[in-house]
Structure formats: C-alpha cells, structure tokens
PDB file of C-alpha atoms in Angstrom:
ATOM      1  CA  UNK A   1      54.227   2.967  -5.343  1.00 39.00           C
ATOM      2  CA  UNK A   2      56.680   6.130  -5.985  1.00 40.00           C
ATOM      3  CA  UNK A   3      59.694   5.991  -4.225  1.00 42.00           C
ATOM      4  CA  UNK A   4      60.998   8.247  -1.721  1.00 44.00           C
ATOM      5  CA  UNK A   5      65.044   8.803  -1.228  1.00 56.00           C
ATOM      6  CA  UNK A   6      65.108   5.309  -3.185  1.00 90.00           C
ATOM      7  CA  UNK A   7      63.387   3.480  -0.566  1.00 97.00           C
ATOM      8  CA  UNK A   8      62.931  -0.460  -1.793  1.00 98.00           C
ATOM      9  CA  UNK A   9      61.293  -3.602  -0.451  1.00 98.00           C
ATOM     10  CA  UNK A  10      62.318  -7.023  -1.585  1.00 98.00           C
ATOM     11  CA  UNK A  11      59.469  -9.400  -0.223  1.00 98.00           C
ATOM     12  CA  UNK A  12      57.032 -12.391  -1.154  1.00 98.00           C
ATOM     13  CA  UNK A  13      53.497 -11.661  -0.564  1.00 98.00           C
ATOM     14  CA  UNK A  14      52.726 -14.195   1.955  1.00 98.00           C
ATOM     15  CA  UNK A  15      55.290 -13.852   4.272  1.00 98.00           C
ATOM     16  CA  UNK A  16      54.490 -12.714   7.919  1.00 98.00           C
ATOM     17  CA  UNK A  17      58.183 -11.408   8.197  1.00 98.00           C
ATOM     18  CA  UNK A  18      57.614  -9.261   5.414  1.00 98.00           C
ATOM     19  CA  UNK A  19      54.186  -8.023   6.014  1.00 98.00           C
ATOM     20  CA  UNK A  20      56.113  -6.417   9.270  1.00 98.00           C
ATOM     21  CA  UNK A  21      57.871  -4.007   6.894  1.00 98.00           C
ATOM     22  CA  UNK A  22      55.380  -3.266   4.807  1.00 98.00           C
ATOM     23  CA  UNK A  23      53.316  -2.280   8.290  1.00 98.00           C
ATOM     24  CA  UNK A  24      56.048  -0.284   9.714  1.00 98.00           C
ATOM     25  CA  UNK A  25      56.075   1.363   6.774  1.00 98.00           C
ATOM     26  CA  UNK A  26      52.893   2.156   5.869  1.00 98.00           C
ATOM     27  CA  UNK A  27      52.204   3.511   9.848  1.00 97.00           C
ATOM     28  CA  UNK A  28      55.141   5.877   9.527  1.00 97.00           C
ATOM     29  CA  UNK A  29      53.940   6.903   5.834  1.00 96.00           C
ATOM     30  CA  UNK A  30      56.936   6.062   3.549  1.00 97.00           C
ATOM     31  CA  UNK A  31      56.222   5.483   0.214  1.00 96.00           C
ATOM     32  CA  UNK A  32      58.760   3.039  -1.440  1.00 97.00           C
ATOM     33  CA  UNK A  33      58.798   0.649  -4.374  1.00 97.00           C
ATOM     34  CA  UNK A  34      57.834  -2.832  -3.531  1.00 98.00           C
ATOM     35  CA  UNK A  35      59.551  -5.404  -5.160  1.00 97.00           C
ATOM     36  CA  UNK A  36      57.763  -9.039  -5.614  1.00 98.00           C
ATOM     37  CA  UNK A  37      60.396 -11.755  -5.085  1.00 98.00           C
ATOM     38  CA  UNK A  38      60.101 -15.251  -6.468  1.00 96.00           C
ATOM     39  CA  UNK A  39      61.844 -17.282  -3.790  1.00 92.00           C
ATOM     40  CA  UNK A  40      62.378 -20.159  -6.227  1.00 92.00           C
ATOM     41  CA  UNK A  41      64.688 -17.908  -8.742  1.00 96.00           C
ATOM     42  CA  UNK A  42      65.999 -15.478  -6.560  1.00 97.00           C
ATOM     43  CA  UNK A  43      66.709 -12.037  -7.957  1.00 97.00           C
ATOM     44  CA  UNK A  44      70.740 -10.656  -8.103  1.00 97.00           C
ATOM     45  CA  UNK A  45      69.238  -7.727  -6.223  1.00 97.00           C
ATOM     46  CA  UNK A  46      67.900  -9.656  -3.298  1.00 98.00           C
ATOM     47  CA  UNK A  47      70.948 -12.304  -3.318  1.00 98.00           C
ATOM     48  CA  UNK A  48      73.190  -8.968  -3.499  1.00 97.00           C
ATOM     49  CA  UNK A  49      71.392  -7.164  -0.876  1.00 97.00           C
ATOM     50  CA  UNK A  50      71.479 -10.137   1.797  1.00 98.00           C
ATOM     51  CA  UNK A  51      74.605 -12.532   0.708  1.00 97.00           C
ATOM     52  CA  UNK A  52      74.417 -14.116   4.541  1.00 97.00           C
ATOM     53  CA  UNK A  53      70.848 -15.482   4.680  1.00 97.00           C
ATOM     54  CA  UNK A  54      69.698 -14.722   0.833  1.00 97.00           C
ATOM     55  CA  UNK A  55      65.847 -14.446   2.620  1.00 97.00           C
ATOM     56  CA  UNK A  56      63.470 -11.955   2.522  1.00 98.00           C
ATOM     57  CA  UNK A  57      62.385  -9.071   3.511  1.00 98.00           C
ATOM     58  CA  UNK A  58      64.923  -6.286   2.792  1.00 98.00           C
ATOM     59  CA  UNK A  59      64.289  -3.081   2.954  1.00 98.00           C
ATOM     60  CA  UNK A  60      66.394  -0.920   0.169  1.00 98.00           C
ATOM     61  CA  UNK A  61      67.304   3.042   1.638  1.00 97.00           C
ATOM     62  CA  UNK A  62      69.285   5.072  -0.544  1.00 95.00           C
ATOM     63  CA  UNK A  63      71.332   1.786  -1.831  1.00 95.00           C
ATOM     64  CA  UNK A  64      71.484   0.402   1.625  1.00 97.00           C
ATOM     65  CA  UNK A  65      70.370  -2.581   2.538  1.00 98.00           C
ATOM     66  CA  UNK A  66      68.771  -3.553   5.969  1.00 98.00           C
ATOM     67  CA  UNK A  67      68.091  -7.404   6.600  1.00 98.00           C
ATOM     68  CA  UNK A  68      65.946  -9.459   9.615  1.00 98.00           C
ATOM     69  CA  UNK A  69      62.294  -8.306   9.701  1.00 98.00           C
ATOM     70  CA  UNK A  70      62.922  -6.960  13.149  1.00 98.00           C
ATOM     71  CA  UNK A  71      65.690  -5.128  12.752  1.00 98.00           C
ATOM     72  CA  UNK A  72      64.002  -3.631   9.785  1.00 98.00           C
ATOM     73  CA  UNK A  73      60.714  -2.621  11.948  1.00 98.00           C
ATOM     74  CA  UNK A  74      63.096  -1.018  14.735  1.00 98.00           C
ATOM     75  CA  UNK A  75      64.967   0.858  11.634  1.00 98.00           C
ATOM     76  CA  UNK A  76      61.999   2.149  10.120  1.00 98.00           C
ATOM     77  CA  UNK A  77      60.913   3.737  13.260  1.00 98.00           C
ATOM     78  CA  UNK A  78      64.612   5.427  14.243  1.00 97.00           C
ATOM     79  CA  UNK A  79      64.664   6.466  10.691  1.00 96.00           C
ATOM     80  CA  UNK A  80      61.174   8.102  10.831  1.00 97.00           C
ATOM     81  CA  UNK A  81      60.882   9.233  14.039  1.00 93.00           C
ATOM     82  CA  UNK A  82      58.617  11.865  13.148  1.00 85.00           C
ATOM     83  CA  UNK A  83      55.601  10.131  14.402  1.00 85.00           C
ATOM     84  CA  UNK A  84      54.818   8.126  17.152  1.00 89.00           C
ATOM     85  CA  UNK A  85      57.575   5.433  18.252  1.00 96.00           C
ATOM     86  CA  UNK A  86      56.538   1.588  17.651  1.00 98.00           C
ATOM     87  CA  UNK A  87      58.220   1.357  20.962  1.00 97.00           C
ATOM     88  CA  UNK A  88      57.582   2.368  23.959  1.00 95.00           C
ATOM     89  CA  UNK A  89      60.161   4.865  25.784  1.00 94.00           C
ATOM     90  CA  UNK A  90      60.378   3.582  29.041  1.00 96.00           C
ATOM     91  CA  UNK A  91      63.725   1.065  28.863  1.00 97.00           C
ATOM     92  CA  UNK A  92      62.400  -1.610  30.875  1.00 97.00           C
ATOM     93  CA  UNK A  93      58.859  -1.351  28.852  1.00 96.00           C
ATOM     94  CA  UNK A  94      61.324  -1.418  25.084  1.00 97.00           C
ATOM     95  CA  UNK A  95      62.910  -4.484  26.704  1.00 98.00           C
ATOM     96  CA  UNK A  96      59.894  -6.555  27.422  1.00 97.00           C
ATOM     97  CA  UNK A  97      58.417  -5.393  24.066  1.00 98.00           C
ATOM     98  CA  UNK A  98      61.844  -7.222  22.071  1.00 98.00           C
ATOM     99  CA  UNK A  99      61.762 -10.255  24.583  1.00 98.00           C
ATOM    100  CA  UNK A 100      57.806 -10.622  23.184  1.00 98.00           C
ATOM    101  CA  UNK A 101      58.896  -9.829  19.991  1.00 98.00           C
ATOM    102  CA  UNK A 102      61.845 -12.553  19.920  1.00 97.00           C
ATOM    103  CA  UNK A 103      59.011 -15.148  21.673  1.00 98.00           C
ATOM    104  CA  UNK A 104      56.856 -14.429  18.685  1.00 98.00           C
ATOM    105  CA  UNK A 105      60.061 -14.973  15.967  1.00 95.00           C
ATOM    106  CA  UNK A 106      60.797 -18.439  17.726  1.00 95.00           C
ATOM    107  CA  UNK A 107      57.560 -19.692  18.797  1.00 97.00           C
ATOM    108  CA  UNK A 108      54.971 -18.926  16.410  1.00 97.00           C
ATOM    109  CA  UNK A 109      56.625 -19.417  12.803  1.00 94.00           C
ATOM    110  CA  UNK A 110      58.105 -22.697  14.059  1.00 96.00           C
ATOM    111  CA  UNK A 111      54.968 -24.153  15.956  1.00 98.00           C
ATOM    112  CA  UNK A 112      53.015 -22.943  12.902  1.00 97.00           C
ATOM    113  CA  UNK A 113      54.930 -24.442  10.337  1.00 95.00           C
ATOM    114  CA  UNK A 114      54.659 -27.710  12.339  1.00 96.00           C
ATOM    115  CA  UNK A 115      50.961 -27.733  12.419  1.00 97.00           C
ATOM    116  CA  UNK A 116      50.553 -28.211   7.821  1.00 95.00           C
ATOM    117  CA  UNK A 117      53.339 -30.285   7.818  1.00 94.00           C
ATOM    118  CA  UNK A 118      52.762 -32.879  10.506  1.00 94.00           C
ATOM    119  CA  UNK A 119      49.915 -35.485  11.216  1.00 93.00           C
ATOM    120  CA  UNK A 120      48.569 -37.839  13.507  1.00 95.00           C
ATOM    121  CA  UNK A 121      50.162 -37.172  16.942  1.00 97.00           C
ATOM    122  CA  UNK A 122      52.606 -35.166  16.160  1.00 97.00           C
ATOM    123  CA  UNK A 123      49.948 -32.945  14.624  1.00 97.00           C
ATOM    124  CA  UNK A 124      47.622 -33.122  17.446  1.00 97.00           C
ATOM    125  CA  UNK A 125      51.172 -32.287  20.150  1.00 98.00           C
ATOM    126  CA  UNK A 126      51.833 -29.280  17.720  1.00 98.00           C
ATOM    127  CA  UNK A 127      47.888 -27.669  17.934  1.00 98.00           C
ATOM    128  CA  UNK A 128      48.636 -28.324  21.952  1.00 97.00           C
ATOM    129  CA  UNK A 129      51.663 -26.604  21.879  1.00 98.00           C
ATOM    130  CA  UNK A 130      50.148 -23.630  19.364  1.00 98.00           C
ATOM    131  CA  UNK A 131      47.065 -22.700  22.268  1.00 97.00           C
ATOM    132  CA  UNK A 132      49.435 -23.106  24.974  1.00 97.00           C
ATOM    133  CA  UNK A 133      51.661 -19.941  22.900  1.00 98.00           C
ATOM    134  CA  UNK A 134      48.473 -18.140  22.305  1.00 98.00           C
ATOM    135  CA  UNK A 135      47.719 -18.179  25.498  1.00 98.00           C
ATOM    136  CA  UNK A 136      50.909 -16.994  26.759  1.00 98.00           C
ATOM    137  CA  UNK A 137      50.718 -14.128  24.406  1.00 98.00           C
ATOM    138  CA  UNK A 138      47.010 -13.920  25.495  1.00 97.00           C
ATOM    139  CA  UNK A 139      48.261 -13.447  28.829  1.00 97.00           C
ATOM    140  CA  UNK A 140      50.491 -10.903  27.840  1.00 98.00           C
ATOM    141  CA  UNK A 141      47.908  -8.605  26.166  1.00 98.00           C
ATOM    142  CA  UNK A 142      45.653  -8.727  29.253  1.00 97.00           C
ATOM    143  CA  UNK A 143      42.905  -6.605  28.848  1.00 96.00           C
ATOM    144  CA  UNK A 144      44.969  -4.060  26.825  1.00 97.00           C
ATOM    145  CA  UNK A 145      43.737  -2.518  23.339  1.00 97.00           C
ATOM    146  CA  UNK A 146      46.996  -3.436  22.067  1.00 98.00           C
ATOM    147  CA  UNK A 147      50.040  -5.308  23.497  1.00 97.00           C
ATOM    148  CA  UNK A 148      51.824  -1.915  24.288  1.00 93.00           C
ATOM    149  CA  UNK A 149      48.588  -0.383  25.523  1.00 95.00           C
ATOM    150  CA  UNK A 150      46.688   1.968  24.195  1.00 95.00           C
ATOM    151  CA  UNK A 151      48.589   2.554  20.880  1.00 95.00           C
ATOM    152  CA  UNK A 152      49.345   0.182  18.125  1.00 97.00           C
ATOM    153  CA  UNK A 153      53.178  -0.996  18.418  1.00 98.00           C
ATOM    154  CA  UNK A 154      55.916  -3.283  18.026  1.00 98.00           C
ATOM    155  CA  UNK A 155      54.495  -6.403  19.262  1.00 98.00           C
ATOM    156  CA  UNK A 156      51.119  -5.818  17.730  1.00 98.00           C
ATOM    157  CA  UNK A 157      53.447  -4.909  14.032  1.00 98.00           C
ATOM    158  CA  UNK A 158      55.506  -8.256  14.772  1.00 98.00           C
ATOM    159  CA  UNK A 159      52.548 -10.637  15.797  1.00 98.00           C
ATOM    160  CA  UNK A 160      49.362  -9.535  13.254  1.00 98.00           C
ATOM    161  CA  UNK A 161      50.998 -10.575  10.338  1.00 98.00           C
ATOM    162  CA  UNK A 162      50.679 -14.181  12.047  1.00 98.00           C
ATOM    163  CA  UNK A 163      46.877 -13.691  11.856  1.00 98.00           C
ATOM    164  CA  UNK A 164      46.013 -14.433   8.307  1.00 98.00           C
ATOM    165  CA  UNK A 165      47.807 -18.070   9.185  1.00 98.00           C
ATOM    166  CA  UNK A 166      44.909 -18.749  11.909  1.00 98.00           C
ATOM    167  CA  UNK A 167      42.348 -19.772   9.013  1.00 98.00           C
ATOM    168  CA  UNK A 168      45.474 -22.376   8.311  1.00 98.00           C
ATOM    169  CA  UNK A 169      46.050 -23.700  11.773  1.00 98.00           C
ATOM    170  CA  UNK A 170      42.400 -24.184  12.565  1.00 98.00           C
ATOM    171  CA  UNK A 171      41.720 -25.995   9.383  1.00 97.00           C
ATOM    172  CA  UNK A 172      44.684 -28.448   9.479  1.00 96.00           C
ATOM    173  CA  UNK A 173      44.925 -28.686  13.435  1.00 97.00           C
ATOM    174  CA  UNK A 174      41.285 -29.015  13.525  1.00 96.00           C
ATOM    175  CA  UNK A 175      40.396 -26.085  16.287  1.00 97.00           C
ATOM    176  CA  UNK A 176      39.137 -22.386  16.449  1.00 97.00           C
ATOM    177  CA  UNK A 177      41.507 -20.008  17.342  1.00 97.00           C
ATOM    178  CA  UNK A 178      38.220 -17.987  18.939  1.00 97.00           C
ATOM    179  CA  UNK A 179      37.444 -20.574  21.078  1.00 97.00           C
ATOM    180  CA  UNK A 180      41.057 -21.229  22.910  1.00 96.00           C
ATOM    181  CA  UNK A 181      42.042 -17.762  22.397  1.00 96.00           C
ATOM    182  CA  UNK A 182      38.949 -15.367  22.446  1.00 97.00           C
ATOM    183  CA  UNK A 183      41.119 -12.251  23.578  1.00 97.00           C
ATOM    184  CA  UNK A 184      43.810 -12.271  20.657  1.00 97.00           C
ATOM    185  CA  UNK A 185      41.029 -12.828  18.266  1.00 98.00           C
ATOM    186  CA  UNK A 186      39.484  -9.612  19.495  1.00 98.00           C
ATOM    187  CA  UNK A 187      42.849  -7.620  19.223  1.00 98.00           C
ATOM    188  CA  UNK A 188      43.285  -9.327  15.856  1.00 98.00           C
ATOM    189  CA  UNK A 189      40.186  -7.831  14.573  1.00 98.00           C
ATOM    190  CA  UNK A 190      40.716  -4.758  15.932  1.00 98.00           C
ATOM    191  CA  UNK A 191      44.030  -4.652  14.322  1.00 98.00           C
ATOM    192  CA  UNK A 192      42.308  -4.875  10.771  1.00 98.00           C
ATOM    193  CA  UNK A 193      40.467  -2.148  11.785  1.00 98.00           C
ATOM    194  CA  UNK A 194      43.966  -0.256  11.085  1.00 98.00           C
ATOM    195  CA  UNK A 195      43.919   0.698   7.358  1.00 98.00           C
ATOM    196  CA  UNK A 196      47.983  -0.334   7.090  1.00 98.00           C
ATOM    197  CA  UNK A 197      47.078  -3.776   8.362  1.00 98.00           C
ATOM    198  CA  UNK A 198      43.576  -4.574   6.327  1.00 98.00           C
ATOM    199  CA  UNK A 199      46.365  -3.467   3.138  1.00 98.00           C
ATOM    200  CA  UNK A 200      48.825  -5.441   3.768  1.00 98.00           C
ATOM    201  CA  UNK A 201      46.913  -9.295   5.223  1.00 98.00           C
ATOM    202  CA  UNK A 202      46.616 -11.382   2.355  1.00 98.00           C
ATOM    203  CA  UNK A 203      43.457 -13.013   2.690  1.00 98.00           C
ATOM    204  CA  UNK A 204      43.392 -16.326   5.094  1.00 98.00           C
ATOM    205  CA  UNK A 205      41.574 -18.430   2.339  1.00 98.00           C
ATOM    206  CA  UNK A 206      44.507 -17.624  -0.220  1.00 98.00           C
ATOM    207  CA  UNK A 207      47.465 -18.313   2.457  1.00 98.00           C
ATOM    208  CA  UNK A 208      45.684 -21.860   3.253  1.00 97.00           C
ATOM    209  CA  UNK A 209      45.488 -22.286  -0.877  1.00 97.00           C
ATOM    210  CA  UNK A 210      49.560 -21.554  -0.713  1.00 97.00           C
ATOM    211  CA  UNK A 211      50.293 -23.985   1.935  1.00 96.00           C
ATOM    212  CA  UNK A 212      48.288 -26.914   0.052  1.00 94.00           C
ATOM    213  CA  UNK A 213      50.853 -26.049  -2.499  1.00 93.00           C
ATOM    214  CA  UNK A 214      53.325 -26.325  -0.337  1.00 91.00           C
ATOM    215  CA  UNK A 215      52.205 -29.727   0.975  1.00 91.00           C
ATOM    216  CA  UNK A 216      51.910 -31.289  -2.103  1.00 91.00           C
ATOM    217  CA  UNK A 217      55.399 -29.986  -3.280  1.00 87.00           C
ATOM    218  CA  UNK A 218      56.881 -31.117  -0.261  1.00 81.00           C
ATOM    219  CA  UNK A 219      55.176 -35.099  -0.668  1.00 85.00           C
ATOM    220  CA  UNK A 220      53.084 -34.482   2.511  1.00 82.00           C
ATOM    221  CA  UNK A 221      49.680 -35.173   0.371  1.00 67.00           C
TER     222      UNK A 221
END
C-alpha cells in the first residue's frame, strides 16, 4: 500500500492486537505501508520502535512511533478526526466503552490462549470460563447493532479481531460459539459485512492451522 505522511505498520498477520490497527485504519481511510514482522527474528525497526515491550503492533507516523493496540486505535481516530469518532462523545458513554475495551484486553486473549494450551479439566474450566465472558460481553451488546449502538466503534474495532479465534476455541474446547452465544455471533457476522473487517480477518481455518503449530512447538502434542 502507498504511504501517506510516512505512515507504517509493524504487525504479524494473525494477531488480534494488530488486526485493531489495521481496522482503525482502514475505517478512517489511511493508506500506509504494512510491514510483515517475523516475531522469531525481530526486525531493528520494530525492536527500535518499541525498546519497552519489543511486541507488535506499531504504528509508524512521520518517524514516530505509537505502541499498545489501544492506544494506537484511540490515536488513529484523534489523528483523523475527519470522520466519524470510534468513540462515542458523551464522557460517561467513552468511559464505559475503555472499561469494555480493557475487559476484552484481559479477559479474552488470556482465557483464549488457555483454551489450545490446556487439557483435561483445566481445559474443560477454561471453555466455562470463555461462555461465561461471552456472555458478559453478550450482555453488554444487548440488542444493539453494534456495542456503541448504531455505528461501528471502539469496542466492536477491539473485540472482532477475536472472532477469527472462535473456529479455534470451539474446535479445541469442544463447543459452538452460536449455541452459548447466539447474539455475538450475529454482531460478528454483521461485522464482516464491513469491507475493513472481511480485509483484514485471516481466515478461522488458517488461525487454527497456526495454533497446531504452536502446540507442537510448545510440546503440548
């Protein structure tokens, strides 16, 4: 993709945290050059551009470099504020949209990762604990088009990513995400109705294809 004002993103194609960015982005119509990382030889640019953590995503502006996938979503939408906010402008609405936001960062990921590494009963306590957060966010999104409402926004950008990881949970947790959670399923799909989401997914069969990779690089098969 051309850049624009030198406008960079150092990612890894199956990463929810970076699929954020490249969301954000593609709502607010930035072109940028996106840069494929290989997490296992780490580039000087990325370890340059985020010498604290050394993860990815980080978005490159003019030389700049902004780190944390949700500080990089709220940054894209201050810094192109010409079309509609990912946030809402009520304060009290913003507020409740981070604290679902930060529930997502430390629930999901976590309880996810849990799911393909575990087995037996810790598995089965894990898939528990994954419907019970569903249904919390479930909650949340009511009977809302999207989790701000009637426009696609911050929590929607922050959770969809998670989406193309269902296929993943179901098949090592044994359960359908449909049948626990019919609502976010719904909201899921009509999320990849968005042409900036059905871009950016990867598709669910190759992230379960990844984590088997994972699994058997980590001993767990």
């Amino acid at each position: 993709m051309a850049s624009e004002k030198g406008v960079k993103l150092l990612n890894f194609w199956v990463s929810p945290f970076g699929q954020r960015a490249q969301i954000a982005l593609a709502e607010k119509g930035v072109k940028y050059e996106y840069t494929e990382e290989n997490l296992m030889d780490k580039s000087e640019l990325l370890l340059k551009s985020n010498p604290i953590h050394k993860k990815i995503p980080v978005l490159i502006d003019d030389g700049k470099p902004v780190c944390e996938s949700l500080i990089i979503v709220e940054y894209i939408d201050e810094k192109w504020a010409g079309k509609a906010s990912f946030l809402p402008s009520d304060p009290y609405a913003r507020a409740q949209a981070r604290f679902w936001a930060d529930f997502i960062d430390k629930k999901v990921f976590d309880c996810g990762s849990r799911i393909w590494k575990l087995k037996g009963e810790a598995l089965e306590e894990a898939k528990k604990e994954m419907i019970g957060i569903l249904k919390l966010l479930e909650g949340e999104l009511g009977d809302k088009e999207y989790f701000g409402g009637e426009a696609f926004g911050f929590v929607d950008i922050v959770m969809v990513p998670f989406t193309a990881w269902f296929y993943t949970y179901e098949t090592f947790a044994g359960f359908q995400i449909e049948e626990t959670n019919p609502k976010l399923v719904a909201w899921a799909k009509r999320c990849m109705e968005r042409e900036s989401v059905a871009k950016t997914l990867p598709d669910p069969k190759k992230v379960y294809e990844f984590v088997g990779f994972m699994r058997k690089r980590f001993g767990i098969e």
